[in-house]
C-alpha angles and dihedrals in degrees: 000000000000123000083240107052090048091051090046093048090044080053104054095032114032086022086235116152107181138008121246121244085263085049094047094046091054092057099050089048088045088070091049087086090226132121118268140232117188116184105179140146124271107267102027100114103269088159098065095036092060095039102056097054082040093061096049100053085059122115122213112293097288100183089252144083113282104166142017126196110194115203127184096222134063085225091047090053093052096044100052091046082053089062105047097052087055094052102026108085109198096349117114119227124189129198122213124181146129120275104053144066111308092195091063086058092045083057091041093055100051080093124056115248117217084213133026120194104195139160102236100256096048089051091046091055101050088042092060087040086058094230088128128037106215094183102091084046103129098172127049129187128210104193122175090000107159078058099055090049087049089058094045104254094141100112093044094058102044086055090057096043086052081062090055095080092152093049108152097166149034134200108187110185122178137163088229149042102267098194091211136030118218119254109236078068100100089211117148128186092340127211093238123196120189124204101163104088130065096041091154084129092063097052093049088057092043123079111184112200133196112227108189118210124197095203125065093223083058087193097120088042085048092052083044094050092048090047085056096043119037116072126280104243101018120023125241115245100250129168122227105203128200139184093228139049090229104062097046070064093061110029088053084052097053095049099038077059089055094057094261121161095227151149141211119222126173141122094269085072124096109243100250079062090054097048092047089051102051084042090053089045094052101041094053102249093113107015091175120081129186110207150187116207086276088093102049096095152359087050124125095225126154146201096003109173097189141033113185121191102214077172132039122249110260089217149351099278094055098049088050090048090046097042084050093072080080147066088023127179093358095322128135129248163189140211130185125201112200107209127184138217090272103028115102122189122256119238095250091067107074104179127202098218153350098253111205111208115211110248094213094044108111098175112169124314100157112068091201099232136093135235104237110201114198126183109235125067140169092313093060078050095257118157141181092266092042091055085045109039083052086048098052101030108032102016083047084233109156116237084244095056099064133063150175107014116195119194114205125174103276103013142018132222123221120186109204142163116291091238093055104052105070084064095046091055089041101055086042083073102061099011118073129218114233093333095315137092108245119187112228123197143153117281103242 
């Protein structure tokens, strides 16, 4: 695939003009015909920088698989299948992960995909089932992979290198610094780019804030901190992040009670729970997300204001990855660290100040839309123009009353105005979607 198609396509698509100095070294690196390591921060654009050096070492569709990108998140893998269709032109990319319907990717699979984005034990199983034939792969990427060691996907991943008998090439991408490769990676004399170093950047955008609480619950000093921090009339997306699955439970419950716009997000969730809720989170609906370190990293998640630690990070790694949701591709932001009576600070956290929220500020919780769910997705052959064009056309929902609009495989998720979502259920009852009656309800 040509350099300019790709850019002109990263353009249209991802409305990105023009690549960053990490995104430019790894395509030139990408011509050297070595091997690459990229060691670079959560949130600078790895994607890109991988895919586009990716696209141009593909040959012509050959009906057979020319590339694999192993993720170790389910998010990750759709994200980064997200952006290689974009991007891809007439290239086919598959994505194959847990938490969905194995018999779609059965069916996805009949055909032989130029490119499969896949977490390592979903991979593996299609692979012994024989759905896939790893043997013609010639690139392989590693994306994330400090994290999938750090799950404990080793031996999966050796099992599936031992299948690419044909490799050519390796992308290794990681958020730190791993001091040894394994040794089942058949990587020789690397081209390595590091990123991590120099981020002076970052510290000048971020801003880290002690928050004292004088209870050790720190609810009521958490509700106090986000009625000082979000906006006044909208709030700022912020993530609240947690230790323990638990307490994401109860904190979302507490706030939900105090009128909060807000969303739970951990591992204990299926993953069309996971994927609402990262939809919710990004449109706006819910701007406030209560996390586990889950979301610390490998999530394609924009324009977040705020990052509040409830818990203190375990360790340094996971204060860096959490910090990273912020202050993004040359953004400001914040981040709030709650401590308690008896918590003291590590000496890896080195805050710029004690921020003192105002006790009587009751700046915005409620973000004033709504989450539509509506059964049919990309699969009925729904798509973003089909949900709009019905709202506006045949529910009477003005274009500027609806927002963000997310496809998945069997449903779609709209976030609208409050008040336009009573008529847009409403018209979903007599009033069909592309032929087809499609129950529309409100997200719980």
């Amino acid at each position: 695939m040509k350099e300019k198609e790709i850019r002109a396509l990263l353009a249209e698509k991802e409305g990105i003009e023009t690549l960053n100095p990490m995104q430019e070294k790894m395509l030139q690196a990408g011509s050297e015909k070595r091997d690459i390591i990229l060691l670079s921060p959560t949130g600078s654009g790895k994607t890109v920088a991988f895919g586009v050096p990716l696209l141009k070492m593909l040959k012509n569709p050959t009906g057979q698989v020319q590339a694999v990108v192993i993720a170790p998140s389910r998010e990750l893998v759709i994200q980064i299948a997200g952006v290689l269709r974009n991007i891809g032109g007439e290239f086919r990319v598959v994505a194959l992960y847990g938490g969905h319907k194995v018999e779609d990717e059965v069916n996805s699979l009949r055909v032989t995909p130029d490119i499969i984005v896949a977490t390592p034990g979903r991979l593996l199983d299609h692979a012994v089932r024989r759905n896939v034939d790893l043997l013609p792969t010639r690139i392989l990427v590693l994306d994330e992979f400090d994290k999938s060691l750090e799950l404990g996907f080793e031996t999966e991943m050796e099992k599936i290198i031992k299948r690419m008998k044909n490799l050519s090439r390796i992308i290794l991408t990681s958020a730190t610094d791993a001091a040894t490769l394994p040794d089942f990676l058949p990587i020789k004399e690397p081209v390595i780019l590091n990123f991590l170093e120099g981020n002076e950047s970052l510290k000048k955008r971020m801003k880290i804030h002690k928050v004292e609480s004088d209870d050790r619950d720190k609810l009521q000093s958490l509700l106090t901190l986000l009625k000082n921090i979000t906006g006044e009339e909208n709030p700022e997306r912020s993530i609240i992040f947690v230790n323990h699955r638990e307490s994401a439970e109860r904190i979302y419950d507490y706030l939900k009670k105090k009128g909060c716009s807000c969303v739970l997000y951990h591992g204990a969730l299926d993953q069309q729970k996971r994927e609402s809720a990262l939809a919710a989170f990004n449109s706006g609906a819910r701007p406030i997300l209560i996390a586990t370190d889950l979301a610390a990293r490998g999530l394609d998640i924009e324009g977040v204001e705020n990052v509040v630690h409830y818990h203190l990070p375990l360790t340094p790694e996971a204060y860096t990855h959490r910090n990273g949701r912020t202050a993004r591709v040359a953004r400001e932001g914040d981040v709030y660290l709650l401590v308690g009576p008896d918590e003291t600070l590590a000496d890896y956290i080195q805050p710029d100040d004690v921020y003192r929220p105002d006790p009587a500020r009751e700046n915005a919780l409620d973000s004033g839309m709504e989450l539509l769910y509506v059964t049919g997705g990309k699969r009925e052959k729904v798509s973003r123009g089909d949900l709009l064009g019905w709202m506006v056309k045949e529910a009477g929902a003005k274009a500027d009353e609806i927002g963000k609009i997310s496809v998945f495989d069997h449903y779609s998720l709209v976030a609208v105005n409050r008040g336009a979502a009573k008529k847009i259920i409403e018209a979903s009852r007599i009033k069909k979607i592309k032929g087809e009656k499609r129950k529309i309800s409100i997200l719980g």
